[in-house]
Amino acid sequence: MQKITRQNKLLLVLAASIIFAVLIIVWAKQDNPAFRPLVQDMRLVDTVLIADVLDQERIAYYADVKNHILYVDQANTELARVSLAQAGIVINYPKITQYSDLDEAYQAFLEQKTREQANTDLWEQPWFLKVVRLALGAVVIIVLILSVVRPAVRAIILEQDK
């Protein structure tokens, strides 16, 4: 039976640390929006046009092809409906009947969203949770480097000096 040398153990610890650091980075960058149905029956609408509009507005979406349902990011549902209404596809969009022109309603909707975002607290901003996750990931990686990687590398270097 082969004996596992100290250097192999240290290399194993370093490899595990690197894998753990990569997993922390992936976790910190992960963003899972909540989705809600936008189109109940995709067979009745021009799905390519809808996808183009949603892509242009940078709204996250996915299609359930089996059930013919299109889902969009819940936070951007109203924006998706108004954007589609501007493109000529009306899907229960928000109350914009006070405007005679859809372009005018769209601009008013965007202004309202901007005002709402400006009046929200710092921790309610959409980017805040991402920053917190990245900061926590950075702290975990720094602690990992200082507590595991540095001593392991130091042990390998000192062993080679002997």
Backbone as a printed PyTorch tensor [residue, N CA C, xyz], in Angstrom:
tensor([[[  0.8230,  -1.1770,   0.0000],
         [  0.0000,   0.0000,   0.0000],
         [  0.8720,   1.2480,   0.0000]],

        [[  0.4650,   2.1960,  -0.8260],
         [  1.2430,   3.4250,  -0.8790],
         [  0.8560,   4.3340,   0.2560]],

        [[  1.8620,   4.9530,   0.8100],
         [  1.6310,   5.8920,   1.8860],
         [  1.4290,   7.2830,   1.2770]],

        [[  0.4080,   7.9750,   1.7450],
         [  0.1360,   9.3160,   1.2520],
         [  1.1240,  10.2700,   1.9260]],

        [[  1.8990,  10.9140,   1.0800],
         [  2.9100,  11.8150,   1.6210],
         [  2.2800,  13.1200,   2.0780]],

        [[  3.0470,  13.8310,   2.8530],
         [  2.5710,  15.1080,   3.3710],
         [  2.3170,  16.0910,   2.2340]],

        [[  3.1690,  16.0630,   1.2300],
         [  3.0190,  16.9720,   0.1040],
         [  1.7340,  16.6630,  -0.6760]],

        [[  1.4030,  15.3890,  -0.8460],
         [  0.1550,  15.0230,  -1.5270],
         [ -1.0640,  15.4760,  -0.7370]],

        [[ -0.9890,  15.3660,   0.5860],
         [ -2.0910,  15.8420,   1.4220],
         [ -2.2820,  17.3350,   1.2560]],

        [[ -1.1750,  18.0580,   1.2500],
         [ -1.2650,  19.5090,   1.1020],
         [ -1.8010,  19.8990,  -0.2710]],

        [[ -1.3810,  19.1820,  -1.2980],
         [ -1.9020,  19.4550,  -2.6340],
         [ -3.3970,  19.1480,  -2.7110]],

        [[ -3.8210,  18.1100,  -2.0230],
         [ -5.2440,  17.7770,  -1.9620],
         [ -6.0300,  18.8810,  -1.2620]],

        [[ -5.4860,  19.4090,  -0.1840],
         [ -6.1350,  20.5170,   0.5300],
         [ -6.2210,  21.7450,  -0.3690]],

        [[ -5.1410,  22.0330,  -1.1010],
         [ -5.1540,  23.1730,  -2.0120],
         [ -6.1910,  22.9950,  -3.1180]],

        [[ -6.2720,  21.8020,  -3.6870],
         [ -7.2580,  21.5400,  -4.7450],
         [ -8.6810,  21.6830,  -4.2100]],

        [[ -8.9280,  21.1390,  -3.0290],
         [-10.2580,  21.2680,  -2.4190],
         [-10.5780,  22.7330,  -2.1350]],

        [[ -9.5880,  23.4940,  -1.7090],
         [ -9.8000,  24.9190,  -1.4390],
         [-10.1390,  25.6820,  -2.7070]],

        [[ -9.4650,  25.3690,  -3.7850],
         [ -9.7480,  26.0330,  -5.0540],
         [-11.1560,  25.6940,  -5.5320]],

        [[-11.5370,  24.4320,  -5.4170],
         [-12.8950,  24.0370,  -5.8000],
         [-13.9270,  24.7590,  -4.9410]],

        [[-13.6680,  24.8330,  -3.6480],
         [-14.5790,  25.5310,  -2.7400],
         [-14.6780,  27.0070,  -3.1030]],

        [[-13.5580,  27.6300,  -3.4490],
         [-13.5600,  29.0490,  -3.8260],
         [-14.3690,  29.2670,  -5.1070]],

        [[-14.2250,  28.3760,  -6.0640],
         [-14.9920,  28.4910,  -7.3010],
         [-16.4900,  28.3620,  -7.0130]],

        [[-16.8660,  27.4290,  -6.1560],
         [-18.2770,  27.2690,  -5.7890],
         [-18.8140,  28.5110,  -5.0930]],

        [[-18.0100,  29.1350,  -4.2330],
         [-18.4240,  30.3720,  -3.5610],
         [-18.6390,  31.4880,  -4.5880]],

        [[-17.7480,  31.5930,  -5.5640],
         [-17.8830,  32.6250,  -6.5950],
         [-19.1430,  32.3940,  -7.4220]],

        [[-19.3980,  31.1440,  -7.7990],
         [-20.6080,  30.8280,  -8.5610],
         [-21.8450,  31.1670,  -7.7400]],

        [[-21.8380,  30.8300,  -6.4540],
         [-22.9750,  31.1390,  -5.5860],
         [-23.1870,  32.6420,  -5.4830]],

        [[-22.1070,  33.3980,  -5.3630],
         [-22.2140,  34.8470,  -5.2000],
         [-22.7590,  35.5160,  -6.4580]],

        [[-22.4570,  34.9670,  -7.6080],
         [-22.9040,  35.5750,  -8.8520],
         [-24.2660,  35.0650,  -9.3030]],

        [[-24.7850,  34.0760,  -8.6280],
         [-26.0480,  33.4580,  -9.0120],
         [-27.2070,  34.4110,  -8.7640]],

        [[-28.1110,  34.4730,  -9.7300],
         [-29.2880,  35.3320,  -9.6100],
         [-30.4870,  34.5420, -10.1100]],

        [[-31.3790,  34.1850,  -9.1960],
         [-32.5580,  33.4090,  -9.5590],
         [-33.8130,  34.2460,  -9.3960]],

        [[-34.2750,  34.8750, -10.4860],
         [-35.4850,  35.6690, -10.3530],
         [-36.7190,  34.7840, -10.2320]],

        [[-37.7570,  35.3200,  -9.6310],
         [-39.0380,  34.6230,  -9.5460],
         [-39.7850,  34.8840, -10.8490]],

        [[-40.3300,  33.8490, -11.4380],
         [-41.0240,  33.9850, -12.7090],
         [-42.5280,  33.8420, -12.5180]],

        [[-43.2790,  34.5310, -13.3700],
         [-44.7290,  34.3960, -13.3800],
         [-45.1910,  34.3290, -14.8300]],

        [[-46.3330,  33.6930, -15.0870],
         [-46.8000,  33.5480, -16.4710],
         [-47.1670,  34.8950, -17.0890]],

        [[-46.7960,  35.0640, -18.3270],
         [-47.1650,  36.2670, -19.0680],
         [-48.1420,  35.9050, -20.1830]],

        [[-47.8110,  34.8590, -20.9380],
         [-48.6620,  34.4160, -22.0390],
         [-49.1690,  33.0240, -21.6940]],

        [[-50.4890,  32.8640, -21.6320],
         [-51.0690,  31.5810, -21.2490],
         [-51.0480,  30.5640, -22.3870]],

        [[-51.1460,  31.0200, -23.6360],
         [-51.1470,  30.1030, -24.7740],
         [-50.2890,  30.7030, -25.8820]],

        [[-49.0590,  30.2250, -25.9880],
         [-48.1140,  30.7860, -26.9500],
         [-48.5080,  30.4740, -28.3950]],

        [[-49.4280,  29.5420, -28.5940],
         [-49.8440,  29.2090, -29.9600],
         [-50.6520,  30.3370, -30.5800]],

        [[-51.2030,  31.2370, -29.7570],
         [-52.0730,  32.2990, -30.2620],
         [-51.3350,  33.5890, -30.5820]],

        [[-50.0610,  33.6760, -30.2480],
         [-49.3190,  34.9260, -30.4410],
         [-48.0310,  34.6740, -31.2200]],

        [[-47.4220,  35.7580, -31.6720],
         [-46.1410,  35.6980, -32.3790],
         [-45.0230,  35.6410, -31.3370]],

        [[-44.5690,  34.4400, -31.0220],
         [-43.5880,  34.2580, -29.9520],
         [-42.2390,  34.8800, -30.2900]],

        [[-41.8620,  34.8980, -31.5300],
         [-40.5840,  35.4860, -31.9210],
         [-40.6030,  36.9840, -31.6440]],

        [[-41.7120,  37.6470, -31.9650],
         [-41.8290,  39.0760, -31.6970],
         [-41.7900,  39.3420, -30.1900]],

        [[-42.4710,  38.5140, -29.4160],
         [-42.4650,  38.6710, -27.9630],
         [-41.0520,  38.4920, -27.4150]],

        [[-40.3610,  37.4610, -27.8840],
         [-38.9830,  37.2210, -27.4300],
         [-38.0780,  38.3830, -27.8060]],

        [[-38.2600,  38.9370, -29.0020],
         [-37.4480,  40.0900, -29.4220],
         [-37.6830,  41.2980, -28.5170]],

        [[-38.9470,  41.5540, -28.1860],
         [-39.2660,  42.6970, -27.3260],
         [-38.6720,  42.4840, -25.9360]],

        [[-38.8220,  41.2820, -25.3870],
         [-38.2910,  40.9990, -24.0510],
         [-36.7650,  41.0690, -24.0300]],

        [[-36.1330,  40.5830, -25.0920],
         [-34.6670,  40.6880, -25.1850],
         [-34.2250,  42.1460, -25.2660]],

        [[-34.9550,  42.9370, -26.0310],
         [-34.6060,  44.3480, -26.1780],
         [-34.7260,  45.0820, -24.8440]],

        [[-35.6990,  44.7270, -24.0400],
         [-35.8910,  45.3610, -22.7340],
         [-35.0420,  44.7030, -21.6450]],

        [[-34.3130,  43.6600, -21.9970],
         [-33.4670,  42.9040, -21.0590],
         [-34.2850,  42.3430, -19.8950]],

        [[-35.4030,  41.7140, -20.2350],
         [-36.2740,  41.0880, -19.2530],
         [-36.0460,  39.5830, -19.3180]],

        [[-35.7490,  38.9780, -18.1720],
         [-35.5130,  37.5320, -18.1260],
         [-36.8340,  36.8010, -18.3620]],

        [[-36.7800,  35.7630, -19.1810],
         [-37.9750,  34.9750, -19.4780],
         [-37.5720,  33.5540, -19.8320]],

        [[-38.5420,  32.6580, -19.7810],
         [-38.3490,  31.3130, -20.3110],
         [-39.6920,  30.7710, -20.7520]],

        [[-39.6580,  29.8180, -21.6780],
         [-40.8800,  29.2600, -22.2460],
         [-41.0510,  27.8120, -21.8000]],

        [[-42.2420,  27.5050, -21.3520],
         [-42.6230,  26.1270, -21.0500],
         [-43.3170,  25.6010, -22.3010]],

        [[-42.5410,  24.9580, -23.1720],
         [-43.0340,  24.5470, -24.4820],
         [-44.1330,  23.4930, -24.3510]],

        [[-43.9990,  22.6210, -23.3930],
         [-44.9840,  21.5470, -23.2190],
         [-46.3730,  22.1070, -22.9110]],

        [[-46.4430,  23.1130, -22.0410],
         [-47.7290,  23.6860, -21.6490],
         [-48.0690,  24.9770, -22.3960]],

        [[-47.1930,  25.4070, -23.3040],
         [-47.4060,  26.5980, -24.1340],
         [-47.5450,  27.8720, -23.3000]],

        [[-46.7330,  27.9960, -22.2540],
         [-46.7900,  29.1700, -21.3810],
         [-45.4420,  29.8810, -21.4280]],

        [[-45.4890,  31.2090, -21.4730],
         [-44.2820,  32.0280, -21.4330],
         [-44.2160,  32.7130, -20.0780]],

        [[-43.0960,  32.5380, -19.3840],
         [-42.8940,  33.1260, -18.0630],
         [-41.8950,  34.2710, -18.1590]],

        [[-42.1360,  35.3340, -17.3670],
         [-41.1950,  36.4520, -17.3010],
         [-40.8360,  36.7070, -15.8490]],

        [[-39.7420,  37.4240, -15.6600],
         [-39.2930,  37.8260, -14.3310],
         [-40.4000,  38.6220, -13.6640]],

        [[-40.7750,  38.2140, -12.4690],
         [-41.9050,  38.8230, -11.7790],
         [-41.7030,  40.3180, -11.5490]],

        [[-40.4860,  40.7380, -11.2870],
         [-40.2170,  42.1530, -11.0280],
         [-40.4340,  43.0110, -12.2740]],

        [[-40.3660,  42.3990, -13.4410],
         [-40.4930,  43.1600, -14.6890],
         [-41.7580,  42.8190, -15.4660]],

        [[-42.7590,  42.2630, -14.8140],
         [-43.9810,  41.8570, -15.5050],
         [-44.6900,  43.0500, -16.1300]],

        [[-44.8320,  44.1280, -15.3670],
         [-45.5270,  45.3050, -15.9000],
         [-44.7690,  45.9090, -17.0690]],

        [[-43.4580,  45.9990, -16.9460],
         [-42.6510,  46.5230, -18.0370],
         [-42.7940,  45.6510, -19.2800]],

        [[-42.8300,  44.3330, -19.0960],
         [-42.9950,  43.4220, -20.2330],
         [-44.3430,  43.6460, -20.9080]],

        [[-45.3840,  43.7930, -20.1270],
         [-46.7170,  43.9990, -20.7080],
         [-46.8040,  45.3230, -21.4640]],

        [[-46.2560,  46.3710, -20.8860],
         [-46.3030,  47.6730, -21.5630],
         [-45.4300,  47.6580, -22.8080]],

        [[-44.2620,  47.0250, -22.7390],
         [-43.3810,  46.9430, -23.9110],
         [-44.0470,  46.1650, -25.0350]],

        [[-44.7270,  45.0880, -24.6700],
         [-45.4410,  44.3070, -25.6830],
         [-46.6200,  45.0900, -26.2360]],

        [[-47.2850,  45.8560, -25.3890],
         [-48.3940,  46.6840, -25.8740],
         [-47.8810,  47.7280, -26.8560]],

        [[-46.7020,  48.2590, -26.5910],
         [-46.1080,  49.2360, -27.5030],
         [-45.7860,  48.5830, -28.8480]],

        [[-45.4540,  47.2760, -28.8150],
         [-45.1480,  46.5550, -30.0480],
         [-46.4140,  46.0390, -30.7290]],

        [[-47.5740,  46.2550, -30.1040],
         [-48.8310,  45.8550, -30.7310],
         [-49.4300,  44.5780, -30.1720]],

        [[-48.8490,  44.0220, -29.1280],
         [-49.3820,  42.8040, -28.5100],
         [-49.8910,  43.1860, -27.1320]],

        [[-51.1960,  43.1480, -26.9520],
         [-51.8050,  43.5540, -25.6910],
         [-52.1210,  42.3150, -24.8730]],

        [[-51.4900,  42.2180, -23.7010],
         [-51.6960,  41.0830, -22.8030],
         [-51.9980,  41.6260, -21.4200]],

        [[-53.1990,  42.0120, -21.1660],
         [-53.6030,  42.5230, -19.8480],
         [-52.5810,  43.4920, -19.2760]],

        [[-52.1490,  44.4470, -20.0640],
         [-51.1310,  45.3750, -19.5750],
         [-51.7170,  46.2860, -18.5050]],

        [[-50.8560,  46.9530, -17.7420],
         [-51.3380,  47.7910, -16.6400],
         [-52.2760,  48.8900, -17.1240]],

        [[-52.9600,  49.4970, -16.2010],
         [-53.9370,  50.5260, -16.5390],
         [-53.2330,  51.7510, -17.0970]],

        [[-53.3460,  51.9030, -18.3880],
         [-52.7410,  53.0650, -19.0460],
         [-53.7750,  53.7420, -19.9300]],

        [[-55.0300,  53.5650, -19.6030],
         [-56.0860,  54.0940, -20.4570],
         [-56.1530,  55.6150, -20.4470]],

        [[-55.5200,  56.2940, -19.4830],
         [-55.5750,  57.7450, -19.4630],
         [-54.7230,  58.3500, -20.5730]],

        [[-53.9100,  57.5480, -21.2240],
         [-53.0660,  58.0470, -22.3030],
         [-53.6680,  57.6430, -23.6390]],

        [[-53.6440,  58.5430, -24.5720],
         [-54.2060,  58.2400, -25.8860],
         [-53.2020,  57.5050, -26.7690]],

        [[-51.9220,  57.6220, -26.4500],
         [-50.8740,  57.0190, -27.2640],
         [-50.0880,  56.0210, -26.4210]],

        [[-49.8080,  54.8450, -26.9710],
         [-49.0660,  53.8210, -26.2300],
         [-47.6330,  54.2630, -25.9650]],

        [[-47.0350,  55.0150, -26.8800],
         [-45.6790,  55.5080, -26.6440],
         [-45.6420,  56.4400, -25.4420]],

        [[-46.6620,  57.2860, -25.3380],
         [-46.7540,  58.2000, -24.1980],
         [-46.9530,  57.4190, -22.9000]],

        [[-47.7740,  56.3770, -22.9580],
         [-48.0030,  55.5380, -21.7730],
         [-46.7300,  54.8110, -21.3720]],

        [[-45.9910,  54.3520, -22.3580],
         [-44.7340,  53.6510, -22.0920],
         [-43.7370,  54.5770, -21.4040]],

        [[-43.6080,  55.7850, -21.8980],
         [-42.6890,  56.7470, -21.2840],
         [-43.1210,  57.1020, -19.8670]],

        [[-44.4380,  57.2450, -19.6570],
         [-44.9380,  57.5370, -18.3130],
         [-44.6610,  56.3680, -17.3670]],

        [[-44.8030,  55.1640, -17.8800],
         [-44.5190,  53.9850, -17.0700],
         [-43.0490,  53.9450, -16.6660]],

        [[-42.1560,  54.2240, -17.6110],
         [-40.7200,  54.2330, -17.3070],
         [-40.3760,  55.3190, -16.2950]],

        [[-40.9850,  56.4890, -16.4200],
         [-40.7500,  57.5590, -15.4530],
         [-41.2450,  57.1650, -14.0630]],

        [[-42.4020,  56.5110, -14.0100],
         [-42.9460,  56.0620, -12.7230],
         [-42.0120,  55.0400, -12.0780]],

        [[-41.4950,  54.0990, -12.8540],
         [-40.5660,  53.0940, -12.3250],
         [-39.3000,  53.7590, -11.8110]],

        [[-38.7970,  54.7540, -12.5190],
         [-37.5900,  55.4610, -12.0970],
         [-37.8210,  56.1770, -10.7750]],

        [[-38.9790,  56.8220, -10.6390],
         [-39.3110,  57.5010,  -9.3730],
         [-39.4420,  56.5060,  -8.2330]],

        [[-40.0600,  55.3480,  -8.4980],
         [-40.2150,  54.3330,  -7.4540],
         [-38.8540,  53.8200,  -6.9910]],

        [[-37.9410,  53.6000,  -7.9220],
         [-36.6090,  53.1160,  -7.5520],
         [-35.8280,  54.1720,  -6.7940]],

        [[-36.0340,  55.4270,  -7.1160],
         [-35.3200,  56.5000,  -6.4190],
         [-35.8260,  56.6600,  -4.9870]],

        [[-37.0780,  56.3170,  -4.7330],
         [-37.6690,  56.4940,  -3.4070],
         [-37.5380,  55.2670,  -2.5060]],

        [[-36.9720,  54.1880,  -2.9870],
         [-36.8390,  52.9910,  -2.1660],
         [-35.5940,  53.0820,  -1.2970]],

        [[-35.6210,  52.3250,  -0.1980],
         [-34.4700,  52.2800,   0.6970],
         [-33.3100,  51.5610,   0.0230]],

        [[-32.1310,  51.7620,   0.5710],
         [-30.9210,  51.1880,  -0.0080],
         [-31.0000,  49.6670,  -0.0870]],

        [[-31.4500,  49.0150,   0.9800],
         [-31.4790,  47.5520,   1.0090],
         [-32.5910,  46.9750,   0.1410]],

        [[-33.4740,  47.7990,  -0.3820],
         [-34.5280,  47.3260,  -1.2700],
         [-34.1620,  47.4890,  -2.7420]],

        [[-33.0160,  48.0790,  -3.0110],
         [-32.5620,  48.2480,  -4.3810],
         [-32.2420,  46.8750,  -4.9800]],

        [[-32.4850,  46.6690,  -6.2840],
         [-32.2510,  45.3570,  -6.8940],
         [-30.7890,  44.9170,  -6.8640]],

        [[-29.8570,  45.8340,  -6.8720],
         [-28.4400,  45.4800,  -6.9110],
         [-27.8890,  45.1810,  -5.5230]],

        [[-28.5840,  45.5500,  -4.4590],
         [-28.0490,  45.4430,  -3.1010],
         [-27.7510,  43.9940,  -2.7100]],

        [[-28.6700,  43.0770,  -2.9750],
         [-28.4590,  41.6770,  -2.6060],
         [-27.2690,  41.0820,  -3.3580]],

        [[-27.0890,  41.4710,  -4.6050],
         [-25.9370,  40.9850,  -5.3730],
         [-24.6300,  41.4390,  -4.7330]],

        [[-24.5760,  42.6980,  -4.3200],
         [-23.3620,  43.2370,  -3.7030],
         [-23.0850,  42.5280,  -2.3800]],

        [[-24.1200,  42.2930,  -1.5880],
         [-23.9410,  41.5920,  -0.3120],
         [-23.4230,  40.1800,  -0.5460]],

        [[-23.9890,  39.4880,  -1.5300],
         [-23.5250,  38.1240,  -1.8200],
         [-22.0720,  38.1210,  -2.2790]],

        [[-21.7120,  39.0710,  -3.1410],
         [-20.3180,  39.1500,  -3.5900],
         [-19.3820,  39.4770,  -2.4370]],

        [[-19.8000,  40.3680,  -1.5410],
         [-18.9650,  40.7130,  -0.3830],
         [-18.7980,  39.5090,   0.5380]],

        [[-19.8760,  38.7870,   0.8010],
         [-19.7740,  37.5780,   1.6310],
         [-18.8770,  36.5380,   0.9730]],

        [[-19.0160,  36.3750,  -0.3330],
         [-18.1490,  35.4450,  -1.0480],
         [-16.6890,  35.8470,  -0.9530]],

        [[-16.4110,  37.1480,  -1.0780],
         [-15.0340,  37.6390,  -0.9660],
         [-14.4760,  37.3970,   0.4240]],

        [[-15.2890,  37.6220,   1.4560],
         [-14.8300,  37.3890,   2.8360],
         [-14.5160,  35.9100,   3.0440]],

        [[-15.3780,  35.0320,   2.5570],
         [-15.1400,  33.5880,   2.7130],
         [-13.8610,  33.1810,   1.9890]],

        [[-13.6470,  33.7120,   0.7860],
         [-12.4430,  33.3610,   0.0300],
         [-11.1910,  33.8940,   0.7300]],

        [[-11.2420,  35.0980,   1.2770],
         [-10.0860,  35.6460,   1.9990],
         [ -9.7750,  34.8100,   3.2280]],

        [[-10.8050,  34.4380,   3.9730],
         [-10.6010,  33.5820,   5.1480],
         [-10.0260,  32.2390,   4.7200]],

        [[-10.5300,  31.6850,   3.6210],
         [-10.0120,  30.4150,   3.1080],
         [ -8.5340,  30.5380,   2.7430]],

        [[ -8.1680,  31.6090,   2.0970],
         [ -6.7700,  31.8050,   1.7090],
         [ -5.8800,  31.9330,   2.9400]],

        [[ -6.3300,  32.7320,   3.9040],
         [ -5.4900,  32.9610,   5.0800],
         [ -5.4290,  31.7620,   6.0190]],

        [[ -6.4870,  30.9730,   6.0930],
         [ -6.4970,  29.8790,   7.0600],
         [ -6.1000,  28.5340,   6.4800]],

        [[ -6.2430,  28.3380,   5.1760],
         [ -5.9490,  27.0200,   4.5980],
         [ -4.8290,  27.0940,   3.5700]],

        [[ -4.9970,  27.9330,   2.5800],
         [ -4.0540,  27.9450,   1.4590],
         [ -2.6710,  28.4420,   1.8920]],

        [[ -2.6180,  29.5380,   2.6210],
         [ -1.3300,  30.0900,   3.0430],
         [ -0.5310,  29.1020,   3.8890]],

        [[ -1.1430,  28.4830,   4.9330],
         [ -0.3780,  27.5030,   5.7080],
         [  0.0430,  26.2830,   4.8780]],

        [[ -0.8070,  25.8720,   3.9340],
         [ -0.4580,  24.7170,   3.1040],
         [  0.7250,  25.0280,   2.1990]],

        [[  0.7030,  26.1730,   1.5740],
         [  1.8190,  26.5680,   0.7080],
         [  3.0900,  26.7560,   1.5290]],

        [[  2.9370,  27.3370,   2.6910],
         [  4.0970,  27.5390,   3.5660],
         [  4.7100,  26.2020,   3.9800]],

        [[  3.8630,  25.2270,   4.2960],
         [  4.3610,  23.9070,   4.6800],
         [  5.0810,  23.2310,   3.5180]],

        [[  4.5560,  23.3770,   2.3200],
         [  5.2150,  22.7840,   1.1490],
         [  6.5670,  23.4380,   0.9230]],

        [[  6.6310,  24.7460,   1.0320],
         [  7.8930,  25.4640,   0.8020],
         [  8.9150,  25.1090,   1.8840]],

        [[  8.4910,  25.0780,   3.1270],
         [  9.4260,  24.7480,   4.2020],
         [  9.9220,  23.3180,   4.1030]],

        [[  9.0540,  22.4120,   3.6320],
         [  9.4580,  21.0120,   3.4830],
         [ 10.4810,  20.8700,   2.3580]],

        [[ 10.3410,  21.6590,   1.2970],
         [ 11.2770,  21.5900,   0.1990],
         [ 12.6360,  22.1800,   0.5740]],

        [[ 12.6540,  23.1440,   1.5030],
         [ 13.9080,  23.7530,   1.9560],
         [ 14.7440,  22.7890,   2.7680]],

        [[ 14.1210,  21.8020,   3.4000],
         [ 14.8620,  20.8760,   4.2680],
         [ 15.6770,  19.8950,   3.4960]]])
